GROMACS .gro file of N, CA, C and O in nm:
model
  348
    1MET      N    1  -0.237   0.868  -0.891
    1MET     CA    2  -0.222   0.756  -0.868
    1MET      C    3  -0.229   0.720  -1.029
    1MET      O    4  -0.331   0.757  -1.073
    2SER      N    5  -0.164   0.568  -1.042
    2SER     CA    6  -0.166   0.491  -1.170
    2SER      C    7  -0.313   0.357  -1.195
    2SER      O    8  -0.279   0.331  -1.024
    3ASP      N    9  -0.389   0.384  -1.246
    3ASP     CA   10  -0.458   0.257  -1.281
    3ASP      C   11  -0.400   0.154  -1.354
    3ASP      O   12  -0.442   0.029  -1.310
    4THR      N   13  -0.278   0.164  -1.359
    4THR     CA   14  -0.226   0.090  -1.461
    4THR      C   15  -0.111   0.014  -1.392
    4THR      O   16  -0.048   0.061  -1.294
    5SER      N   17  -0.067  -0.096  -1.412
    5SER     CA   18   0.039  -0.170  -1.298
    5SER      C   19   0.177  -0.210  -1.425
    5SER      O   20   0.266  -0.248  -1.385
    6ALA      N   21   0.180  -0.086  -1.511
    6ALA     CA   22   0.266  -0.088  -1.621
    6ALA      C   23   0.415  -0.007  -1.533
    6ALA      O   24   0.382   0.065  -1.409
    7GLY      N   25   0.538  -0.113  -1.508
    7GLY     CA   26   0.630  -0.067  -1.457
    7GLY      C   27   0.651  -0.091  -1.309
    7GLY      O   28   0.749  -0.054  -1.266
    8SER      N   29   0.490  -0.154  -1.245
    8SER     CA   30   0.520  -0.220  -1.127
    8SER      C   31   0.543  -0.403  -1.071
    8SER      O   32   0.578  -0.446  -1.161
    9CYS      N   33   0.642  -0.365  -0.985
    9CYS     CA   34   0.662  -0.509  -0.955
    9CYS      C   35   0.564  -0.626  -0.925
    9CYS      O   36   0.598  -0.731  -0.922
   10CYS      N   37   0.401  -0.493  -0.914
   10CYS     CA   38   0.346  -0.645  -0.876
   10CYS      C   39   0.233  -0.580  -1.000
   10CYS      O   40   0.213  -0.521  -0.969
   11THR      N   41   0.108  -0.633  -0.972
   11THR     CA   42   0.001  -0.576  -0.943
   11THR      C   43  -0.088  -0.553  -0.855
   11THR      O   44  -0.057  -0.553  -0.746
   12HIS      N   45  -0.188  -0.393  -0.868
   12HIS     CA   46  -0.237  -0.403  -0.747
   12HIS      C   47  -0.390  -0.371  -0.799
   12HIS      O   48  -0.461  -0.317  -0.883
   13ASN      N   49  -0.481  -0.374  -0.681
   13ASN     CA   50  -0.616  -0.376  -0.693
   13ASN      C   51  -0.612  -0.216  -0.651
   13ASN      O   52  -0.567  -0.147  -0.572
   14ASN      N   53  -0.694  -0.109  -0.723
   14ASN     CA   54  -0.730   0.023  -0.729
   14ASN      C   55  -0.872   0.017  -0.616
   14ASN      O   56  -1.014  -0.074  -0.659
   15HIS      N   57  -0.861   0.015  -0.493
   15HIS     CA   58  -1.014   0.016  -0.365
   15HIS      C   59  -1.108   0.162  -0.388
   15HIS      O   60  -1.087   0.238  -0.296
   16ALA      N   61  -1.126   0.168  -0.542
   16ALA     CA   62  -1.251   0.267  -0.570
   16ALA      C   63  -1.345   0.271  -0.421
   16ALA      O   64  -1.399   0.150  -0.397
   17GLN      N   65  -1.348   0.355  -0.365
   17GLN     CA   66  -1.514   0.334  -0.280
   17GLN      C   67  -1.623   0.399  -0.331
   17GLN      O   68  -1.680   0.445  -0.297
   18VAL      N   69  -1.641   0.431  -0.448
   18VAL     CA   70  -1.766   0.503  -0.531
   18VAL      C   71  -1.821   0.395  -0.632
   18VAL      O   72  -1.672   0.328  -0.722
   19ASP      N   73  -1.901   0.316  -0.680
   19ASP     CA   74  -1.917   0.213  -0.821
   19ASP      C   75  -1.938   0.291  -0.910
   19ASP      O   76  -1.961   0.385  -0.919
   20ALA      N   77  -1.950   0.207  -1.000
   20ALA     CA   78  -1.970   0.296  -1.157
   20ALA      C   79  -2.082   0.341  -1.179
   20ALA      O   80  -2.102   0.441  -1.244
   21GLU      N   81  -2.190   0.365  -1.091
   21GLU     CA   82  -2.323   0.474  -1.103
   21GLU      C   83  -2.320   0.542  -0.979
   21GLU      O   84  -2.442   0.651  -1.000
   22GLY      N   85  -2.241   0.562  -0.883
   22GLY     CA   86  -2.194   0.701  -0.853
   22GLY      C   87  -2.262   0.684  -0.680
   22GLY      O   88  -2.234   0.719  -0.620
   23ARG      N   89  -2.241   0.561  -0.653
   23ARG     CA   90  -2.304   0.479  -0.496
   23ARG      C   91  -2.178   0.454  -0.441
   23ARG      O   92  -2.063   0.423  -0.465
   24LYS      N   93  -2.156   0.520  -0.316
   24LYS     CA   94  -2.083   0.469  -0.233
   24LYS      C   95  -2.077   0.308  -0.188
   24LYS      O   96  -2.173   0.291  -0.156
   25ASP      N   97  -1.943   0.227  -0.186
   25ASP     CA   98  -1.923   0.113  -0.147
   25ASP      C   99  -1.938   0.101  -0.070
   25ASP      O  100  -1.810   0.109   0.016
   26LEU      N  101  -2.023   0.060   0.012
   26LEU     CA  102  -2.011   0.004   0.185
   26LEU      C  103  -1.898  -0.093   0.257
   26LEU      O  104  -1.863  -0.087   0.330
   27LEU      N  105  -1.881  -0.141   0.117
   27LEU     CA  106  -1.791  -0.275   0.176
   27LEU      C  107  -1.640  -0.225   0.176
   27LEU      O  108  -1.565  -0.275   0.149
   28ALA      N  109  -1.657  -0.136   0.084
   28ALA     CA  110  -1.467  -0.103   0.038
   28ALA      C  111  -1.390  -0.023   0.203
   28ALA      O  112  -1.418   0.021   0.252
   29PRO      N  113  -1.293  -0.056   0.198
   29PRO     CA  114  -1.188  -0.013   0.239
   29PRO      C  115  -1.201   0.102   0.249
   29PRO      O  116  -1.216   0.162   0.169
   30GLN      N  117  -1.214   0.185   0.404
   30GLN     CA  118  -1.206   0.295   0.479
   30GLN      C  119  -1.076   0.348   0.449
   30GLN      O  120  -0.944   0.268   0.454
   31ALA      N  121  -1.005   0.467   0.464
   31ALA     CA  122  -0.918   0.591   0.430
   31ALA      C  123  -0.790   0.479   0.532
   31ALA      O  124  -0.654   0.460   0.497
   32GLU      N  125  -0.848   0.533   0.685
   32GLU     CA  126  -0.731   0.483   0.727
   32GLU      C  127  -0.712   0.321   0.763
   32GLU      O  128  -0.574   0.306   0.814
   33ASP      N  129  -0.720   0.208   0.659
   33ASP     CA  130  -0.758   0.080   0.628
   33ASP      C  131  -0.628   0.074   0.513
   33ASP      O  132  -0.595  -0.059   0.541
   34LEU      N  133  -0.609   0.183   0.457
   34LEU     CA  134  -0.523   0.158   0.325
   34LEU      C  135  -0.362   0.236   0.371
   34LEU      O  136  -0.390   0.331   0.436
   35ALA      N  137  -0.282   0.234   0.283
   35ALA     CA  138  -0.152   0.264   0.294
   35ALA      C  139  -0.113   0.308   0.167
   35ALA      O  140  -0.176   0.207   0.079
   36GLU      N  141   0.041   0.316   0.139
   36GLU     CA  142   0.043   0.377   0.010
   36GLU      C  143   0.215   0.246  -0.006
   36GLU      O  144   0.266   0.281   0.115
   37CYS      N  145   0.213   0.186  -0.061
   37CYS     CA  146   0.369   0.121  -0.093
   37CYS      C  147   0.494   0.222  -0.099
   37CYS      O  148   0.447   0.277  -0.155
   38PRO      N  149   0.549   0.237  -0.024
   38PRO     CA  150   0.684   0.339  -0.004
   38PRO      C  151   0.713   0.330  -0.126
   38PRO      O  152   0.851   0.347  -0.145
   39VAL      N  153   0.760   0.192  -0.168
   39VAL     CA  154   0.836   0.127  -0.270
   39VAL      C  155   0.795   0.174  -0.431
   39VAL      O  156   0.853   0.228  -0.481
   40MET      N  157   0.667   0.098  -0.416
   40MET     CA  158   0.631   0.115  -0.579
   40MET      C  159   0.515   0.240  -0.511
   40MET      O  160   0.382   0.188  -0.521
   41THR      N  161   0.514   0.367  -0.528
   41THR     CA  162   0.457   0.481  -0.491
   41THR      C  163   0.304   0.450  -0.569
   41THR      O  164   0.367   0.447  -0.731
   42GLY      N  165   0.244   0.508  -0.528
   42GLY     CA  166   0.110   0.441  -0.637
   42GLY      C  167   0.010   0.337  -0.591
   42GLY      O  168  -0.092   0.340  -0.631
   43SER      N  169   0.115   0.286  -0.546
   43SER     CA  170   0.016   0.099  -0.530
   43SER      C  171  -0.046   0.107  -0.363
   43SER      O  172   0.029   0.167  -0.274
   44THR      N  173  -0.203   0.108  -0.378
   44THR     CA  174  -0.261   0.070  -0.288
   44THR      C  175  -0.258  -0.037  -0.220
   44THR      O  176  -0.261  -0.120  -0.248
   45VAL      N  177  -0.266  -0.057  -0.070
   45VAL     CA  178  -0.225  -0.139   0.008
   45VAL      C  179  -0.346  -0.139   0.087
   45VAL      O  180  -0.316  -0.075   0.156
   46VAL      N  181  -0.392  -0.277   0.115
   46VAL     CA  182  -0.500  -0.299   0.277
   46VAL      C  183  -0.401  -0.338   0.341
   46VAL      O  184  -0.320  -0.438   0.369
   47LYS      N  185  -0.383  -0.235   0.490
   47LYS     CA  186  -0.318  -0.280   0.564
   47LYS      C  187  -0.316  -0.415   0.602
   47LYS      O  188  -0.225  -0.518   0.669
   48ALA      N  189  -0.398  -0.478   0.654
   48ALA     CA  190  -0.506  -0.613   0.758
   48ALA      C  191  -0.453  -0.724   0.628
   48ALA      O  192  -0.365  -0.840   0.672
   49ASP      N  193  -0.492  -0.665   0.552
   49ASP     CA  194  -0.417  -0.773   0.431
   49ASP      C  195  -0.270  -0.823   0.430
   49ASP      O  196  -0.162  -0.937   0.394
   50ALA      N  197  -0.169  -0.659   0.427
   50ALA     CA  198  -0.047  -0.672   0.433
   50ALA      C  199   0.028  -0.730   0.543
   50ALA      O  200   0.138  -0.808   0.533
   51GLU      N  201  -0.014  -0.763   0.659
   51GLU     CA  202   0.032  -0.785   0.780
   51GLU      C  203   0.021  -0.879   0.759
   51GLU      O  204   0.107  -0.979   0.856
   52ALA      N  205  -0.103  -0.970   0.737
   52ALA     CA  206  -0.162  -1.105   0.716
   52ALA      C  207  -0.046  -1.209   0.645
   52ALA      O  208   0.021  -1.251   0.662
   53ALA      N  209  -0.006  -1.077   0.522
   53ALA     CA  210   0.091  -1.174   0.454
   53ALA      C  211   0.213  -1.147   0.472
   53ALA      O  212   0.328  -1.163   0.432
   54GLY      N  213   0.259  -1.051   0.617
   54GLY     CA  214   0.409  -1.033   0.629
   54GLY      C  215   0.445  -0.867   0.588
   54GLY      O  216   0.587  -0.886   0.492
   55LEU      N  217   0.386  -0.867   0.475
   55LEU     CA  218   0.428  -0.750   0.370
   55LEU      C  219   0.477  -0.584   0.494
   55LEU      O  220   0.359  -0.526   0.369
   56PHE      N  221   0.519  -0.595   0.548
   56PHE     CA  222   0.556  -0.488   0.597
   56PHE      C  223   0.696  -0.471   0.723
   56PHE      O  224   0.721  -0.560   0.700
   57ARG      N  225   0.728  -0.352   0.723
   57ARG     CA  226   0.855  -0.310   0.810
   57ARG      C  227   0.823  -0.205   0.904
   57ARG      O  228   0.728  -0.133   0.858
   58ASP      N  229   0.879  -0.219   1.042
   58ASP     CA  230   0.845  -0.083   1.087
   58ASP      C  231   1.032  -0.033   1.102
   58ASP      O  232   1.135  -0.155   1.094
   59HIS      N  233   1.014   0.081   1.075
   59HIS     CA  234   1.097   0.181   1.088
   59HIS      C  235   1.112   0.278   1.193
   59HIS      O  236   0.988   0.387   1.104
   60GLU      N  237   1.168   0.284   1.224
   60GLU     CA  238   1.199   0.470   1.293
   60GLU      C  239   1.063   0.468   1.391
   60GLU      O  240   0.977   0.578   1.364
   61GLY      N  241   1.000   0.362   1.415
   61GLY     CA  242   0.889   0.414   1.528
   61GLY      C  243   0.720   0.424   1.420
   61GLY      O  244   0.615   0.420   1.454
   62THR      N  245   0.795   0.379   1.257
   62THR     CA  246   0.660   0.357   1.186
   62THR      C  247   0.691   0.283   1.089
   62THR      O  248   0.754   0.178   1.077
   63ARG      N  249   0.502   0.185   1.085
   63ARG     CA  250   0.489   0.068   0.980
   63ARG      C  251   0.486   0.145   0.837
   63ARG      O  252   0.418   0.250   0.832
   64TYR      N  253   0.582   0.021   0.803
   64TYR     CA  254   0.554   0.063   0.650
   64TYR      C  255   0.507  -0.077   0.548
   64TYR      O  256   0.546  -0.167   0.611
   65TYR      N  257   0.397  -0.044   0.480
   65TYR     CA  258   0.298  -0.139   0.403
   65TYR      C  259   0.369  -0.175   0.310
   65TYR      O  260   0.382  -0.064   0.213
   66PHE      N  261   0.360  -0.312   0.244
   66PHE     CA  262   0.425  -0.327   0.129
   66PHE      C  263   0.318  -0.380   0.026
   66PHE      O  264   0.232  -0.449   0.045
   67CYS      N  265   0.342  -0.363  -0.166
   67CYS     CA  266   0.202  -0.416  -0.202
   67CYS      C  267   0.237  -0.593  -0.238
   67CYS      O  268   0.147  -0.620  -0.305
   68CYS      N  269   0.359  -0.630  -0.239
   68CYS     CA  270   0.379  -0.718  -0.294
   68CYS      C  271   0.534  -0.774  -0.262
   68CYS      O  272   0.593  -0.752  -0.147
   69ALA      N  273   0.567  -0.882  -0.229
   69ALA     CA  274   0.734  -0.951  -0.114
   69ALA      C  275   0.838  -0.874  -0.224
   69ALA      O  276   0.924  -0.887  -0.114
   70ALA      N  277   0.819  -0.853  -0.348
   70ALA     CA  278   0.962  -0.789  -0.372
   70ALA      C  279   1.016  -0.642  -0.329
   70ALA      O  280   1.095  -0.608  -0.328
   71CYS      N  281   0.896  -0.560  -0.258
   71CYS     CA  282   0.934  -0.451  -0.211
   71CYS      C  283   0.952  -0.488  -0.099
   71CYS      O  284   1.079  -0.309  -0.011
   72GLY      N  285   0.947  -0.577   0.011
   72GLY     CA  286   1.037  -0.570   0.168
   72GLY      C  287   1.174  -0.582   0.132
   72GLY      O  288   1.278  -0.509   0.217
   73PRO      N  289   1.271  -0.616   0.059
   73PRO     CA  290   1.399  -0.672   0.040
   73PRO      C  291   1.426  -0.523   0.031
   73PRO      O  292   1.561  -0.488  -0.013
   74LEU      N  293   1.337  -0.437  -0.119
   74LEU     CA  294   1.423  -0.306  -0.160
   74LEU      C  295   1.417  -0.220  -0.050
   74LEU      O  296   1.500  -0.112  -0.027
   75PHE      N  297   1.295  -0.202   0.026
   75PHE     CA  298   1.312  -0.139   0.137
   75PHE      C  299   1.401  -0.172   0.242
   75PHE      O  300   1.531  -0.079   0.281
   76ASP      N  301   1.470  -0.338   0.293
   76ASP     CA  302   1.520  -0.306   0.361
   76ASP      C  303   1.668  -0.283   0.303
   76ASP      O  304   1.737  -0.244   0.397
   77ALA      N  305   1.716  -0.259   0.175
   77ALA     CA  306   1.859  -0.243   0.132
   77ALA      C  307   1.863  -0.103   0.124
   77ALA      O  308   1.964  -0.047   0.197
   78ASP      N  309   1.742   0.026   0.179
   78ASP     CA  310   1.747   0.146   0.166
   78ASP      C  311   1.655   0.196   0.269
   78ASP      O  312   1.572   0.262   0.203
   79PRO      N  313   1.595   0.153   0.394
   79PRO     CA  314   1.482   0.229   0.404
   79PRO      C  315   1.490   0.364   0.465
   79PRO      O  316   1.386   0.406   0.398
   80ALA      N  317   1.601   0.378   0.499
   80ALA     CA  318   1.579   0.544   0.500
   80ALA      C  319   1.564   0.627   0.345
   80ALA      O  320   1.448   0.720   0.394
   81LYS      N  321   1.548   0.578   0.230
   81LYS     CA  322   1.519   0.640   0.088
   81LYS      C  323   1.436   0.595   0.093
   81LYS      O  324   1.286   0.720   0.054
   82TYR      N  325   1.335   0.514   0.132
   82TYR     CA  326   1.220   0.449   0.116
   82TYR      C  327   1.103   0.574   0.209
   82TYR      O  328   0.983   0.610   0.238
   83ALA      N  329   1.145   0.573   0.324
   83ALA     CA  330   1.072   0.676   0.430
   83ALA      C  331   1.064   0.745   0.363
   83ALA      O  332   0.979   0.828   0.468
   84ALA      N  333   1.185   0.828   0.357
   84ALA     CA  334   1.188   0.998   0.307
   84ALA      C  335   1.058   1.004   0.253
   84ALA      O  336   0.975   1.098   0.200
   85ALA      N  337   1.054   0.875   0.133
   85ALA     CA  338   0.950   0.945   0.007
   85ALA      C  339   0.853   0.900   0.042
   85ALA      O  340   0.735   0.986   0.050
   86ALA      N  341   0.782   0.876   0.075
   86ALA     CA  342   0.694   0.804   0.205
   86ALA      C  343   0.648   0.916   0.290
   86ALA      O  344   0.462   0.962   0.304
   87ALA      N  345   0.708   1.037   0.338
   87ALA     CA  346   0.694   1.121   0.421
   87ALA      C  347   0.601   1.238   0.373
   87ALA      O  348   0.604   1.258   0.240
   0.00000   0.00000   0.00000
């Protein structure tokens, strides 16, 4: 995963779970609360935030979460391509 947004359709937050002093961040999202955008791989998505913003699609029984509004139409154009890349 990259910490930069270069080449990305959007900026994204890196949701680190350890602070600068090495302590666990108890307020950070847990792994099960996060997903990777299938269009912009490497972009971490908070599932609840994506759902609230409508940044998700269901395809063949699986829910895919997106990092920004631009990713939804790209996914819609070729869902099998992005679903296979996310697997």
